[in-house]
Each structure stands twice: as structure tokens, then as C-alpha cells.
Short mmCIF file of C-alpha atoms in Angstrom, two decimals:
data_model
loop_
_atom_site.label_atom_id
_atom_site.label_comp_id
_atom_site.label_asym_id
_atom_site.label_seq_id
_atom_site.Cartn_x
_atom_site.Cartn_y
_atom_site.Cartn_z
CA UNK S 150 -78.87 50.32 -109.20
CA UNK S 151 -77.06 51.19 -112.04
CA UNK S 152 -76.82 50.28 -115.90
CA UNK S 153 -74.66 47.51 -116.56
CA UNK S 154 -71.62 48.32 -118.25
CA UNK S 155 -69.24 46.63 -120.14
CA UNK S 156 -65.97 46.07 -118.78
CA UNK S 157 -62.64 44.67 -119.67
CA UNK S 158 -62.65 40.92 -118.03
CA UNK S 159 -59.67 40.37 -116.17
CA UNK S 160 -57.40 37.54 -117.19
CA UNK S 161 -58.79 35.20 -114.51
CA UNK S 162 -56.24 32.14 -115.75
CA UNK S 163 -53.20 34.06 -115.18
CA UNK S 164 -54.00 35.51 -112.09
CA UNK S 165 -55.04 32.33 -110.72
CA UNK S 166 -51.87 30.57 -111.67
CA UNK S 167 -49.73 33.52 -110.21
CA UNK S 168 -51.28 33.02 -106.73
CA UNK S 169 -50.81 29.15 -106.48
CA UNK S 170 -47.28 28.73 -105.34
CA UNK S 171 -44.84 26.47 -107.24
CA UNK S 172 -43.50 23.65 -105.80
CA UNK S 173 -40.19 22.32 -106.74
CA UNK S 174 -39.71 18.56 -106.83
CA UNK S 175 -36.33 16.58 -106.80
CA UNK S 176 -36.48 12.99 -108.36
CA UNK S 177 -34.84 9.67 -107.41
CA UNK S 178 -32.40 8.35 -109.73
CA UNK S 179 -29.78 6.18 -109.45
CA UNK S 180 -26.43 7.58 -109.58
CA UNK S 181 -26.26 10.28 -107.37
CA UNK S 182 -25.18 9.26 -104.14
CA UNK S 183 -27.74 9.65 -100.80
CA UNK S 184 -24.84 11.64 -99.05
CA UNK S 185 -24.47 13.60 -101.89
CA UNK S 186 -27.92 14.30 -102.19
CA UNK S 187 -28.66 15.08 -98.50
CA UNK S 188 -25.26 17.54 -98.47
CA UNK S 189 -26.71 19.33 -101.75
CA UNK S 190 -29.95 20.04 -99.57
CA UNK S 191 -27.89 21.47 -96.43
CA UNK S 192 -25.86 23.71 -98.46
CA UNK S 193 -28.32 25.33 -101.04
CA UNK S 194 -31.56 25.37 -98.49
CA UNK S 195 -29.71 25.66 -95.04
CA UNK S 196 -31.77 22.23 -93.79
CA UNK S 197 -30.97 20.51 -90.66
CA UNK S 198 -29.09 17.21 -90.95
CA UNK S 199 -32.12 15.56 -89.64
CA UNK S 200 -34.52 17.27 -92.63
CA UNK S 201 -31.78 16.85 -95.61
CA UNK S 202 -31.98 12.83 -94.63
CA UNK S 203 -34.94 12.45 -94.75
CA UNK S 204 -36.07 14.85 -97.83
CA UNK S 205 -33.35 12.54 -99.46
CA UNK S 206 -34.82 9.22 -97.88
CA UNK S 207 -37.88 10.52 -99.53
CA UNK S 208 -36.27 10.74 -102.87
CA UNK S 209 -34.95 7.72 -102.41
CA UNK S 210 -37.59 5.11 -100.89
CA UNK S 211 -40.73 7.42 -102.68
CA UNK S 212 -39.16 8.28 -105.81
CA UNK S 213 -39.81 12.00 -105.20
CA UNK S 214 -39.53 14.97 -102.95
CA UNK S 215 -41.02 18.76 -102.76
CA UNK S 216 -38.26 20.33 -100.98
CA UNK S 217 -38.71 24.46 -101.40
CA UNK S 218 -41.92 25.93 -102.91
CA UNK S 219 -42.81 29.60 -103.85
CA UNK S 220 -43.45 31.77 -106.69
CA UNK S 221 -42.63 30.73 -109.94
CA UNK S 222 -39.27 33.12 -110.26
CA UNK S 223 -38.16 31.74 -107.05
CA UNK S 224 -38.71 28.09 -107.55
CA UNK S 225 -37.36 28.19 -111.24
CA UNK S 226 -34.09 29.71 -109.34
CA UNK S 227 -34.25 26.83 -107.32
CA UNK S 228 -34.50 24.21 -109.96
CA UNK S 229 -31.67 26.22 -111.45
CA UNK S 230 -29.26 25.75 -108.47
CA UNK S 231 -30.14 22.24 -107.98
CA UNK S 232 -29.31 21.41 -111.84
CA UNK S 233 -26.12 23.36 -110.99
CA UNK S 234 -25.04 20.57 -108.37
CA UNK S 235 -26.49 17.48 -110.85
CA UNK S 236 -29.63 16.95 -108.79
CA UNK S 237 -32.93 15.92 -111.06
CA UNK S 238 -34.94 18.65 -110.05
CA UNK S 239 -38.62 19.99 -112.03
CA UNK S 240 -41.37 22.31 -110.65
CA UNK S 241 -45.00 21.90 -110.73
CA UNK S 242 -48.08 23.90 -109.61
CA UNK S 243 -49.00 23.22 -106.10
CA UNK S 244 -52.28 20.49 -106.03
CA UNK W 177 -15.57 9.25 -84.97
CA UNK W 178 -12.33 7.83 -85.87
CA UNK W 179 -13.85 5.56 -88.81
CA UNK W 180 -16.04 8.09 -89.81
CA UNK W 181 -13.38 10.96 -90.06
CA UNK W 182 -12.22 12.03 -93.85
CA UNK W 183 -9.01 10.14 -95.05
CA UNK W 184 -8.76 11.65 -98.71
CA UNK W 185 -9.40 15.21 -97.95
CA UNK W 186 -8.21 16.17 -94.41
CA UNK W 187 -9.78 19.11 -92.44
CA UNK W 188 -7.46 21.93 -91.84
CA UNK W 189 -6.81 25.67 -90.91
CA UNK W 190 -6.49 26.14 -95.00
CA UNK W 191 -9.08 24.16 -96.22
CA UNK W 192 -8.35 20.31 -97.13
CA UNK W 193 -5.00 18.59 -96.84
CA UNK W 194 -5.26 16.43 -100.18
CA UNK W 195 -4.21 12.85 -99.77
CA UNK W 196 -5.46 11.43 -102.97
CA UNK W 197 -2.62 10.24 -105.22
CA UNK W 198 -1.32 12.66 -107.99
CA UNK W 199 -1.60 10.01 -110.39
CA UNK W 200 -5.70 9.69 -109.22
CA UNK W 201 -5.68 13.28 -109.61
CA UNK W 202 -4.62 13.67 -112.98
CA UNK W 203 -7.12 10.49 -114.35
CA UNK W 204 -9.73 12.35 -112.81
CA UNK W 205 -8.83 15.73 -114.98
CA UNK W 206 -8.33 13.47 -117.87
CA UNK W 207 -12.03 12.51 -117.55
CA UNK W 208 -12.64 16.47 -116.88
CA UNK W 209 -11.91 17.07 -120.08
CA UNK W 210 -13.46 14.76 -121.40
CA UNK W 211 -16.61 15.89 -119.92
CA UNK W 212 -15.64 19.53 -120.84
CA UNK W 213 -15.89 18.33 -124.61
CA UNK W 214 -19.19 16.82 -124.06
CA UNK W 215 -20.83 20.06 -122.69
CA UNK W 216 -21.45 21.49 -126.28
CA UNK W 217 -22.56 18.26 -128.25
CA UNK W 218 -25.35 17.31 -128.10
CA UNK W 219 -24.60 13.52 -127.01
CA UNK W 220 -27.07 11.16 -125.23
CA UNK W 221 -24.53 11.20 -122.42
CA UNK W 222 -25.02 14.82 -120.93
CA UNK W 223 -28.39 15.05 -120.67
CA UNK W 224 -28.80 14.28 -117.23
CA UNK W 225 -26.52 17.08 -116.69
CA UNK W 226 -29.32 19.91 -118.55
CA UNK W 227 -32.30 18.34 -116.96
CA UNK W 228 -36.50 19.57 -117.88
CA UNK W 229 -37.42 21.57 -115.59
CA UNK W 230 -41.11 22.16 -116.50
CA UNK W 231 -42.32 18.69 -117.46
CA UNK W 232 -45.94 19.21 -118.51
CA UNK W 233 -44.90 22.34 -120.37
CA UNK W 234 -42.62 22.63 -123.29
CA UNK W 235 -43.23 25.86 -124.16
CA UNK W 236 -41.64 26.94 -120.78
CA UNK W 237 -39.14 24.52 -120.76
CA UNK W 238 -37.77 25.45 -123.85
CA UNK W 239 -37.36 29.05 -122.45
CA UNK W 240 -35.73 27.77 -119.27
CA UNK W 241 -33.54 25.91 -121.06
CA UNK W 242 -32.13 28.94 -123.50
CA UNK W 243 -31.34 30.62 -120.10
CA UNK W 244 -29.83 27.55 -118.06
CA UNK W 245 -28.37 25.64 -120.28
CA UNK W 246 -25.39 27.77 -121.40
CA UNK W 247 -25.27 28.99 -117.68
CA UNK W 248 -24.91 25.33 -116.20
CA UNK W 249 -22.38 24.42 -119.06
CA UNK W 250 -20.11 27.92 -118.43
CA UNK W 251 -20.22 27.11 -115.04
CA UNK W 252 -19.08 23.50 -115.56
CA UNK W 253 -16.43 24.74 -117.49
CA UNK W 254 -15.21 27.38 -114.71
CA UNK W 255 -15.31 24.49 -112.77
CA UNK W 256 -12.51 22.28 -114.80
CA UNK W 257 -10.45 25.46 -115.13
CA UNK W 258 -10.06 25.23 -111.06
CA UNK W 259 -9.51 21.72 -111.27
CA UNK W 260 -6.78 22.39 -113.98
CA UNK W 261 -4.95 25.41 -111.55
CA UNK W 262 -5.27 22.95 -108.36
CA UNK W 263 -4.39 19.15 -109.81
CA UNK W 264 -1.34 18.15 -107.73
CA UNK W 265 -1.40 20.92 -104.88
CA UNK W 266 -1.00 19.83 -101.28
CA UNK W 267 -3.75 21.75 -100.13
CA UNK W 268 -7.32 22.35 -101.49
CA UNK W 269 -9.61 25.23 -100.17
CA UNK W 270 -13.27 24.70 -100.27
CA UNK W 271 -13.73 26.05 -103.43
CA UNK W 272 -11.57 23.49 -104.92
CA UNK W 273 -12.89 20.63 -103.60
CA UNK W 274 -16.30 22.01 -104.63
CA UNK W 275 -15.24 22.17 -107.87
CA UNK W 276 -13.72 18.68 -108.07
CA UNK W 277 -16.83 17.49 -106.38
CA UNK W 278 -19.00 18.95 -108.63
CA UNK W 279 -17.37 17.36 -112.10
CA UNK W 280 -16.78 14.07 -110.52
CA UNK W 281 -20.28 14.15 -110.06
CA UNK W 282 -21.05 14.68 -113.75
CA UNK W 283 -18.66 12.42 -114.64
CA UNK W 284 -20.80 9.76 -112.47
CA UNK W 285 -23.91 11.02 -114.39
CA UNK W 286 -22.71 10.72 -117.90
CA UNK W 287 -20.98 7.29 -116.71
CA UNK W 288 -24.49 5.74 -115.25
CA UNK W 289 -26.41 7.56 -117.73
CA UNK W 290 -23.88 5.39 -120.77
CA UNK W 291 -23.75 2.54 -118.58
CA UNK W 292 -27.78 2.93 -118.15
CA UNK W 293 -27.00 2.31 -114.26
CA UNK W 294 -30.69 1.12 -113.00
CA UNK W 295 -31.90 1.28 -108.67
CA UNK W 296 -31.24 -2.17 -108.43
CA UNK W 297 -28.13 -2.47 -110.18
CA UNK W 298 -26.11 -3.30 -106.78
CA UNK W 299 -23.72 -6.12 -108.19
CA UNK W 300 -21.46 -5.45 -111.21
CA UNK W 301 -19.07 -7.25 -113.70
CA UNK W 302 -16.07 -5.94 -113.81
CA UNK W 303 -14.34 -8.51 -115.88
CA UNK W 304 -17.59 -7.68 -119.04
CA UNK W 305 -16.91 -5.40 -121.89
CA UNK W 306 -17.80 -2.56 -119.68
CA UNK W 307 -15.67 -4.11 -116.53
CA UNK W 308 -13.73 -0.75 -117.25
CA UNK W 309 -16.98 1.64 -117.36
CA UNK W 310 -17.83 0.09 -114.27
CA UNK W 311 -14.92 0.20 -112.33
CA UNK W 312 -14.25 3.90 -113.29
CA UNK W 313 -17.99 4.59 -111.64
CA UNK W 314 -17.18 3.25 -108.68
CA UNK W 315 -13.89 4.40 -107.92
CA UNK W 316 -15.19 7.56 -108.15
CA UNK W 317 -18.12 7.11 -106.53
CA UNK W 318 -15.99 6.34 -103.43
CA UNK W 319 -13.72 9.71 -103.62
CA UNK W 320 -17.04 11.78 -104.09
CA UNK W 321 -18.21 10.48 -100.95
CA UNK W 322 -15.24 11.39 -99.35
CA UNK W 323 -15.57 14.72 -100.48
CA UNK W 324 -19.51 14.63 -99.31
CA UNK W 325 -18.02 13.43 -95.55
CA UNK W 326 -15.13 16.22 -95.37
CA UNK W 327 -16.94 19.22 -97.16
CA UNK W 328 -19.61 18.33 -94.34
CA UNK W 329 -17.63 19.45 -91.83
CA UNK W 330 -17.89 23.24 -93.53
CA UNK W 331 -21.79 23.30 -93.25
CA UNK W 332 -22.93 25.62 -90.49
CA UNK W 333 -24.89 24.00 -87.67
CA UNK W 334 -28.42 24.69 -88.14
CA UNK W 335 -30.86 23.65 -85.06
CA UNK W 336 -33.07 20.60 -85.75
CA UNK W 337 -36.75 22.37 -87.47
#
């Protein structure tokens, strides 16, 4: 056993929020078109027809969608490219 | 297939043979700039087009937003600039229909967003004080779904996840 010394406690909060992967949410509203919104999703994420329609059904009948997730640098790029094409699109911690 | 094929924008070897009428074309730009003028005010009207992207944290946000928000506006105005070069050519590439697709879109926005455009808001009237707004809105909701069905047809196949 040894003497307890004193040591310099790691920032626990910022670690812990660094691990938990962002998640990046698109919203319903409406004025953008569905087609629009399911062609936005095939060209910036590369989804199948089949998964576009129905993120974008989710959108649409739920009122929200996650559609990527990751860290935060990689989800804020995402929001950033869907604001590019006039989606409605905010990131949140994964819960 | 024949009643789902594009009419406006035609598929080609070059890009998009461009039926919609010059005079369409050039209303559209009018609104273009229009839009282009909005980007730096601070009007009601644009902000769906600089959306929050952290909503339970301002501090962020505000930092986001000193990056984006120039970013998405510069990029707009690229945008209008191509619009500008192409209005009244025979044939778009995808680029320029991008483009156009892209500003029509935020001219929809800041139209529903003045027009405060609501889910259920299915029936209009066109002959009220905003008969105009409202027409304008629709009309061009129709070419950007045009542009949706023929810049479809550039998407890679991707097999079904």
C-alpha cells in the first residue's frame, strides 16, 4: 500500500461528453418539399431511395429524424451541409 | 415512366435540356436578387435560411453561427452568380440546375416563412391580399420538384441497406 497522493482530477465532464456521440436531427416544417427532402438525404449521405423516404416520412409524419450521428466535429459538418441545402437541421447529445 | 419522366429539365448527354420559358427564367432571377439582398439584413424573412444548430446551447450556437453564417450566405451568393451566367441558355449542366434548385428553394423558405405557411395549410386564396404571395409559392414549388425528379436521375444507385 502506498500513501495517498494528491493528484490532478481529470475533467470527468468533458471527457464524458466527448465519448457520447452526437446525433444530428432534421425537423419537419412545412415548406420544404418531401421530394426535396428525401433527394437532399441521397445526395449528402449516399442513402438508398428506400432509407431517404422514409428518414423523410419520419420528418414528416413524426416531426423529427436522426439521420447521421458521430463526433461533435463531424455532426456539426453535417448540420452545416444540411443548412447549405435549406433543410432544418440541429444536433443533440445522444440519450 | 412516361408520366413520371422530367418535362422542364430534360436528361441529356450535357446535362439538362431547359424547357422552362425564358420569361419564367428571368422572374425567377428577379426573385434571386431579391433574395441576394436579403442575405445581409437581418429581416424576419431569412432566418429559416441560418437555422440554430445547437438548441439547448447558446453559447455554442453563437460560435457556429460566426462560422456558418457568412459561409451559407457566400455560398448563396455564388449560387445567384451561376444563375445570372446561365438564365436563358438551352442547356443546363448539373451544377446549374443545382444552383437554381438551391435559391428557388430559399425563395420558398423566405416566401412560407412571410406567408407563415403552417402543415395544414393545403387550400389557399389566391384572389386575398396575398393571392400573389401565394401563387408565386406554388409556382415554384412545382418547378423545384421538377428539378428534384430530373436531378434524381444523377444520383448513383446505391443497394437497398
Amino acid at each position: 500500500m502506498t500513501a495517498p497522493v494528491e493528484v490532478q482530477q481529470p475533467d470527468v465532464d468533458s471527457v464524458v461528453e466527448e465519448d457520447r456521440p452526437w446525433v444530428v436531427v432534421v425537423w419537419n416544417d412545412p415548406i420544404n418539399l418531401m421530394s426535396y427532402v428525401a433527394f437532399v438525404f441521397r445526395k449528402l449521405f449516399g442513402f438508398s431511395e428506400a432509407k431517404a423516404n422514409k428518414l423523410m416520412l419520419d420528418v414528416h409524419e413524426k416531426g423529427r429524424a436522426s439521420v447521421t450521428s458521430g463526433t461533435r466535429t463531424e455532426a456539426e459538418r453535417d448540420v452545416f451541409r444540411l443548412h447549405g441545402e435549406g433543410l432544418w437541421a440541429t444536433m443533440e447529445h445522444d440519450s | 415512366m412516361f408520366f413520371n419522366s422530367p418535362r422542364l429539365f430534360r436528361p441529356n448527354r450535357n446535362g439538362f435540356a431547359v424547357q422552362l420559358a425564358p420569361e419564367a427564367q428571368q422572374w425567377i432571377l428577379a426573385l434571386a436578387d431579391r433574395l441576394e439582398e436579403l442575405l445581409d439584413t437581418d429581416s424576419d424573412d431569412v432566418r429559416r435560411l441560418f437555422p440554430t444548430a445547437y438548441v439547448d446551447d447558446p453559447e455554442r450556437d453563437a460560435g457556429y453561427q460566426i462560422l456558418a453564417r457568412e459561409e451559407l450566405a457566400d455560398r448563396r451568393r455564388e449560387a445567384v452568380g451561376l444563375m445570372r451566367q446561365t438564365v436563358g441558355q438551352a442547356n443546363w449542366t448539373d451544377e446549374t440546375l443545382t444552383a437554381w434548385m438551391g435559391i428557388i428553394n430559399d425563395v420558398r423558405l423566405v416566401l412560407g416563412t412571410r406567408l407563415d405557411i403552417g402543415e395544414d395549410d393545403d387550400e389557399f386564396d389566391f384572389e386575398g391580399p396575398e393571392g400573389e404571395l401565394h401563387l408565386m409559392y406554388h409556382q415554384l414549388g412545382y418547378i423545384l420538384h421538377e428539378i428534384v425528379e430530373s436531378l434524381t436521375t444523377t444520383l448513383p444507385p446505391v443497394d437497398e441497406d
